[in-house]
């Protein structure tokens, strides 16, 4: 039995419109990227299928290709949303490529008389978009693992269905009984409606996970520099130190303080001071590894926890940070303040985080007493100025 295509599409349109309104309202409250992409995908599906309702009319020549483009864009919007759950972004050119290729293929195959103009490309691009979404959802590790598994299964089922639809279309053609009976407009409308409802059922939980992770991230970061705040840094560094005790490798702590920072605020205003703090944070991010921890310890003082780093390596990182900061452009001209550093290192077996910070703080105090703009290691008496080391 072949389902009525018009009725199936109308039912799908009503369901899609309802879901779009619900998720648009949710996005307005939560600003969850995943919810936003899902709402956009629903809108694209709804408008694309509305275009297909004009098949058989004089408007088919433009409505059918536009419908193909919008439905493919919806599939890739689902992928973009799945990427945001993993704190990743889909490249804009990749999001545009599928719809663009589909539009060109549809326009080249007599869309005025052929409702399946560009059909093979259209079906292939839908399969690719949904398949990419399924892959990212499979690798997503949320708090609610059962919800994630359910969403992954829905996405994989959709991928397999659209892949089978593409294969039958290419093998037997759109007018075959196999295609019409299982993959035509009627069956597709029914299957898509079920998939959208099933997927939307899990959306709220996954979007809430994303929202909660975002709130936790903001709560753990200094709002100005984007670095870890003091409390989060101490928690993460302490946990990492415990883990490192099993390895026996070295660990280093660096305390850094921007020289004459009060004078910067007094002479140039707090905006200049904020720019200096941001510049130092950016120099840190460009100089350390992804496994290193960097936090704003307080005011103009910063702390770095460098697992596996020797004393020499830690001092080299401090020097690299100051070199990078010296090359940055200062808003309004001038120069950013110099930086003084106190560095200490130890083995995890004997290391205590609080004690290491105290030792690094004493070395930092010595650096300031010796004239600032220098790195002082807690395990050696001599101190080399940054300017001297940069010239050598």
Tab-separated table of N, CA and C in Angstrom, residues 83-178:
chain	number	residue	atom	x	y	z
A	83	UNK	N	27.645	19.101	16.756
A	83	UNK	CA	29.021	19.537	17.017
A	83	UNK	C	29.102	20.412	18.267
A	84	UNK	N	28.091	21.260	18.473
A	84	UNK	CA	28.141	22.163	19.630
A	84	UNK	C	28.068	21.405	20.951
A	85	UNK	N	27.470	20.229	20.945
A	85	UNK	CA	27.410	19.442	22.179
A	85	UNK	C	28.803	19.026	22.633
A	86	UNK	N	29.737	18.922	21.684
A	86	UNK	CA	31.116	18.551	22.000
A	86	UNK	C	32.023	19.776	22.032
A	87	UNK	N	31.389	20.969	22.118
A	87	UNK	CA	32.130	22.242	22.126
A	87	UNK	C	32.981	22.400	20.868
A	88	UNK	N	32.462	21.928	19.747
A	88	UNK	CA	33.127	22.057	18.455
A	88	UNK	C	32.237	22.867	17.526
A	89	UNK	N	32.856	23.388	16.476
A	89	UNK	CA	32.101	24.177	15.503
A	89	UNK	C	32.281	23.589	14.107
A	90	UNK	N	31.198	23.586	13.354
A	90	UNK	CA	31.267	23.150	11.963
A	90	UNK	C	31.713	24.319	11.091
A	91	UNK	N	32.667	24.066	10.217
A	91	UNK	CA	33.161	25.126	9.337
A	91	UNK	C	32.021	25.624	8.453
A	92	UNK	N	31.850	26.944	8.327
A	92	UNK	CA	30.751	27.476	7.506
A	92	UNK	C	30.767	26.963	6.072
A	93	UNK	N	31.965	26.789	5.493
A	93	UNK	CA	32.015	26.324	4.100
A	93	UNK	C	31.521	24.890	3.978
A	94	UNK	N	31.720	24.081	5.023
A	94	UNK	CA	31.203	22.716	4.998
A	94	UNK	C	29.682	22.703	5.105
A	95	UNK	N	29.136	23.607	5.911
A	95	UNK	CA	27.683	23.702	6.043
A	95	UNK	C	27.044	24.157	4.735
A	96	UNK	N	27.748	25.006	3.985
A	96	UNK	CA	27.196	25.528	2.737
A	96	UNK	C	27.425	24.597	1.557
A	97	UNK	N	28.431	23.716	1.650
A	97	UNK	CA	28.810	22.894	0.503
A	97	UNK	C	27.691	21.951	0.066
A	98	UNK	N	27.094	21.214	1.020
A	98	UNK	CA	26.042	20.260	0.685
A	98	UNK	C	24.852	20.923	0.000
A	99	UNK	N	24.265	21.986	0.600
A	99	UNK	CA	23.157	22.672	-0.064
A	99	UNK	C	23.534	23.263	-1.422
A	100	UNK	N	24.756	23.793	-1.541
A	100	UNK	CA	25.187	24.389	-2.804
A	100	UNK	C	25.266	23.340	-3.913
A	101	UNK	N	25.907	22.210	-3.617
A	101	UNK	CA	26.017	21.132	-4.604
A	101	UNK	C	24.627	20.629	-4.984
A	102	UNK	N	23.753	20.512	-4.007
A	102	UNK	CA	22.387	20.046	-4.265
A	102	UNK	C	21.644	21.014	-5.179
A	103	UNK	N	21.786	22.300	-4.913
A	103	UNK	CA	21.109	23.304	-5.732
A	103	UNK	C	21.568	23.279	-7.178
A	104	UNK	N	22.876	23.151	-7.373
A	104	UNK	CA	23.416	23.090	-8.737
A	104	UNK	C	22.908	21.852	-9.465
A	105	UNK	N	22.960	20.694	-8.793
A	105	UNK	CA	22.496	19.440	-9.415
A	105	UNK	C	21.011	19.511	-9.753
A	106	UNK	N	20.218	20.105	-8.877
A	106	UNK	CA	18.770	20.207	-9.114
A	106	UNK	C	18.466	21.132	-10.288
A	107	UNK	N	19.221	22.218	-10.398
A	107	UNK	CA	18.975	23.178	-11.475
A	107	UNK	C	19.369	22.638	-12.840
A	108	UNK	N	20.277	21.673	-12.886
A	108	UNK	CA	20.795	21.172	-14.165
A	108	UNK	C	19.984	20.025	-14.752
A	109	UNK	N	18.994	19.515	-14.035
A	109	UNK	CA	18.253	18.342	-14.507
A	109	UNK	C	16.772	18.638	-14.755
A	110	UNK	N	16.512	19.715	-15.471
A	110	UNK	CA	15.158	20.056	-15.923
A	110	UNK	C	14.136	20.066	-14.784
A	111	UNK	N	14.311	20.962	-13.799
A	111	UNK	CA	13.388	20.966	-12.653
A	111	UNK	C	11.952	21.325	-13.014
A	112	UNK	N	11.736	21.936	-14.196
A	112	UNK	CA	10.366	22.291	-14.574
A	112	UNK	C	9.524	21.054	-14.865
A	113	UNK	N	10.175	19.998	-15.329
A	113	UNK	CA	9.434	18.790	-15.717
A	113	UNK	C	9.807	17.548	-14.919
A	114	UNK	N	10.856	17.637	-14.130
A	114	UNK	CA	11.343	16.462	-13.404
A	114	UNK	C	11.356	16.761	-11.903
A	115	UNK	N	10.422	16.160	-11.178
A	115	UNK	CA	10.369	16.436	-9.731
A	115	UNK	C	11.554	15.814	-8.985
A	116	UNK	N	12.277	14.929	-9.653
A	116	UNK	CA	13.456	14.317	-9.037
A	116	UNK	C	14.741	14.878	-9.637
A	117	UNK	N	14.704	16.109	-10.100
A	117	UNK	CA	15.920	16.737	-10.630
A	117	UNK	C	16.964	16.828	-9.519
A	118	UNK	N	18.152	16.319	-9.816
A	118	UNK	CA	19.214	16.309	-8.804
A	118	UNK	C	18.940	15.349	-7.670
A	119	UNK	N	18.056	14.370	-7.902
A	119	UNK	CA	17.617	13.496	-6.810
A	119	UNK	C	18.724	12.702	-6.165
A	120	UNK	N	19.649	12.151	-6.974
A	120	UNK	CA	20.721	11.322	-6.409
A	120	UNK	C	21.622	12.153	-5.500
A	121	UNK	N	21.960	13.353	-5.940
A	121	UNK	CA	22.806	14.231	-5.120
A	121	UNK	C	22.053	14.667	-3.869
A	122	UNK	N	20.790	14.997	-4.035
A	122	UNK	CA	19.943	15.409	-2.912
A	122	UNK	C	19.895	14.337	-1.825
A	123	UNK	N	19.641	13.088	-2.218
A	123	UNK	CA	19.565	11.999	-1.246
A	123	UNK	C	20.929	11.704	-0.630
A	124	UNK	N	21.982	11.794	-1.431
A	124	UNK	CA	23.329	11.543	-0.910
A	124	UNK	C	23.711	12.592	0.126
A	125	UNK	N	23.387	13.856	-0.135
A	125	UNK	CA	23.754	14.935	0.794
A	125	UNK	C	22.974	14.838	2.112
A	126	UNK	N	21.712	14.426	2.035
A	126	UNK	CA	20.949	14.217	3.281
A	126	UNK	C	21.616	13.125	4.111
A	127	UNK	N	21.998	12.045	3.456
A	127	UNK	CA	22.647	10.933	4.154
A	127	UNK	C	23.951	11.387	4.804
A	128	UNK	N	24.727	12.182	4.089
A	128	UNK	CA	25.999	12.678	4.631
A	128	UNK	C	25.752	13.569	5.844
A	129	UNK	N	24.804	14.508	5.734
A	129	UNK	CA	24.541	15.427	6.846
A	129	UNK	C	24.073	14.714	8.101
A	130	UNK	N	23.102	13.818	7.953
A	130	UNK	CA	22.584	13.078	9.109
A	130	UNK	C	23.647	12.116	9.649
A	131	UNK	N	24.432	11.532	8.751
A	131	UNK	CA	25.493	10.618	9.188
A	131	UNK	C	26.560	11.324	10.008
A	132	UNK	N	26.926	12.538	9.593
A	132	UNK	CA	27.899	13.316	10.362
A	132	UNK	C	27.345	13.654	11.750
A	133	UNK	N	26.058	13.976	11.796
A	133	UNK	CA	25.423	14.252	13.095
A	133	UNK	C	25.449	13.018	13.985
A	134	UNK	N	25.138	11.864	13.396
A	134	UNK	CA	25.137	10.613	14.164
A	134	UNK	C	26.521	10.330	14.735
A	135	UNK	N	27.548	10.591	13.940
A	135	UNK	CA	28.922	10.352	14.415
A	135	UNK	C	29.252	11.226	15.612
A	136	UNK	N	28.929	12.524	15.542
A	136	UNK	CA	29.242	13.418	16.654
A	136	UNK	C	28.413	13.103	17.888
A	137	UNK	N	27.161	12.719	17.692
A	137	UNK	CA	26.332	12.339	18.833
A	137	UNK	C	26.854	11.066	19.493
A	138	UNK	N	27.415	10.170	18.701
A	138	UNK	CA	27.965	8.925	19.240
A	138	UNK	C	29.151	9.209	20.152
A	139	UNK	N	29.934	10.230	19.830
A	139	UNK	CA	31.131	10.550	20.608
A	139	UNK	C	30.856	11.539	21.741
A	140	UNK	N	29.615	12.017	21.845
A	140	UNK	CA	29.264	12.955	22.907
A	140	UNK	C	29.119	12.206	24.221
A	141	UNK	N	29.711	12.750	25.288
A	141	UNK	CA	29.669	12.125	26.614
A	141	UNK	C	28.933	13.031	27.600
A	142	UNK	N	27.608	12.955	27.636
A	142	UNK	CA	26.848	13.816	28.527
A	142	UNK	C	26.673	13.210	29.908
A	143	UNK	N	26.018	13.978	30.766
A	143	UNK	CA	25.697	13.478	32.103
A	143	UNK	C	24.681	12.343	32.015
A	144	UNK	N	23.714	12.505	31.120
A	144	UNK	CA	22.659	11.499	30.983
A	144	UNK	C	23.030	10.565	29.839
A	145	UNK	N	23.784	9.521	30.128
A	145	UNK	CA	24.301	8.640	29.085
A	145	UNK	C	23.189	7.893	28.359
A	146	UNK	N	22.110	7.525	29.059
A	146	UNK	CA	21.025	6.781	28.421
A	146	UNK	C	20.331	7.644	27.371
A	147	UNK	N	20.147	8.935	27.681
A	147	UNK	CA	19.537	9.846	26.726
A	147	UNK	C	20.429	9.978	25.497
A	148	UNK	N	21.718	10.081	25.727
A	148	UNK	CA	22.665	10.205	24.616
A	148	UNK	C	22.624	8.969	23.724
A	149	UNK	N	22.560	7.792	24.331
A	149	UNK	CA	22.500	6.558	23.550
A	149	UNK	C	21.225	6.525	22.711
A	150	UNK	N	20.120	6.945	23.303
A	150	UNK	CA	18.847	6.953	22.572
A	150	UNK	C	18.931	7.895	21.380
A	151	UNK	N	19.509	9.069	21.597
A	151	UNK	CA	19.636	10.031	20.510
A	151	UNK	C	20.559	9.506	19.413
A	152	UNK	N	21.636	8.842	19.815
A	152	UNK	CA	22.567	8.266	18.838
A	152	UNK	C	21.868	7.208	18.000
A	153	UNK	N	21.048	6.377	18.632
A	153	UNK	CA	20.354	5.322	17.906
A	153	UNK	C	19.362	5.914	16.899
A	154	UNK	N	18.668	6.975	17.309
A	154	UNK	CA	17.744	7.635	16.383
A	154	UNK	C	18.508	8.173	15.176
A	155	UNK	N	19.644	8.824	15.437
A	155	UNK	CA	20.441	9.400	14.349
A	155	UNK	C	20.995	8.320	13.424
A	156	UNK	N	21.470	7.210	14.001
A	156	UNK	CA	22.004	6.137	13.164
A	156	UNK	C	20.898	5.468	12.352
A	157	UNK	N	19.729	5.305	12.944
A	157	UNK	CA	18.606	4.732	12.198
A	157	UNK	C	18.241	5.635	11.020
A	158	UNK	N	18.198	6.940	11.270
A	158	UNK	CA	17.886	7.887	10.199
A	158	UNK	C	18.937	7.811	9.096
A	159	UNK	N	20.201	7.690	9.490
A	159	UNK	CA	21.281	7.585	8.502
A	159	UNK	C	21.106	6.357	7.632
A	160	UNK	N	20.817	5.228	8.250
A	160	UNK	CA	20.645	3.976	7.498
A	160	UNK	C	19.418	4.052	6.581
A	161	UNK	N	18.360	4.689	7.066
A	161	UNK	CA	17.147	4.810	6.245
A	161	UNK	C	17.423	5.651	5.004
A	162	UNK	N	18.070	6.802	5.192
A	162	UNK	CA	18.351	7.667	4.045
A	162	UNK	C	19.401	7.055	3.123
A	163	UNK	N	20.324	6.284	3.678
A	163	UNK	CA	21.284	5.581	2.837
A	163	UNK	C	20.575	4.540	1.977
A	164	UNK	N	19.653	3.781	2.578
A	164	UNK	CA	18.880	2.792	1.825
A	164	UNK	C	18.026	3.477	0.765
A	165	UNK	N	17.487	4.618	1.104
A	165	UNK	CA	16.667	5.385	0.143
A	165	UNK	C	17.509	5.799	-1.061
A	166	UNK	N	18.735	6.236	-0.804
A	166	UNK	CA	19.634	6.620	-1.888
A	166	UNK	C	19.974	5.416	-2.771
A	167	UNK	N	20.286	4.292	-2.132
A	167	UNK	CA	20.683	3.091	-2.892
A	167	UNK	C	19.534	2.598	-3.764
A	168	UNK	N	18.333	2.533	-3.235
A	168	UNK	CA	17.180	2.067	-4.011
A	168	UNK	C	16.872	3.056	-5.136
A	169	UNK	N	17.009	4.342	-4.873
A	169	UNK	CA	16.769	5.355	-5.910
A	169	UNK	C	17.721	5.175	-7.084
A	170	UNK	N	19.018	5.001	-6.782
A	170	UNK	CA	20.023	4.861	-7.833
A	170	UNK	C	19.868	3.528	-8.566
A	171	UNK	N	19.511	2.480	-7.834
A	171	UNK	CA	19.448	1.135	-8.417
A	171	UNK	C	18.183	0.909	-9.232
A	172	UNK	N	17.022	1.297	-8.682
A	172	UNK	CA	15.750	0.962	-9.332
A	172	UNK	C	15.007	2.177	-9.892
A	173	UNK	N	15.383	3.377	-9.439
A	173	UNK	CA	14.708	4.577	-9.925
A	173	UNK	C	13.570	5.012	-9.028
A	174	UNK	N	13.166	6.301	-9.120
A	174	UNK	CA	12.124	6.825	-8.229
A	174	UNK	C	10.723	6.317	-8.533
A	175	UNK	N	10.512	5.764	-9.730
A	175	UNK	CA	9.169	5.285	-10.090
A	175	UNK	C	8.964	3.807	-9.797
A	176	UNK	N	9.993	3.143	-9.292
A	176	UNK	CA	9.879	1.710	-9.012
A	176	UNK	C	8.961	1.470	-7.815
A	177	UNK	N	8.383	0.280	-7.776
A	177	UNK	CA	7.497	-0.064	-6.654
A	177	UNK	C	8.264	-0.152	-5.340
A	178	UNK	N	9.535	-0.587	-5.412
A	178	UNK	CA	10.353	-0.679	-4.190
A	178	UNK	C	10.568	0.703	-3.580
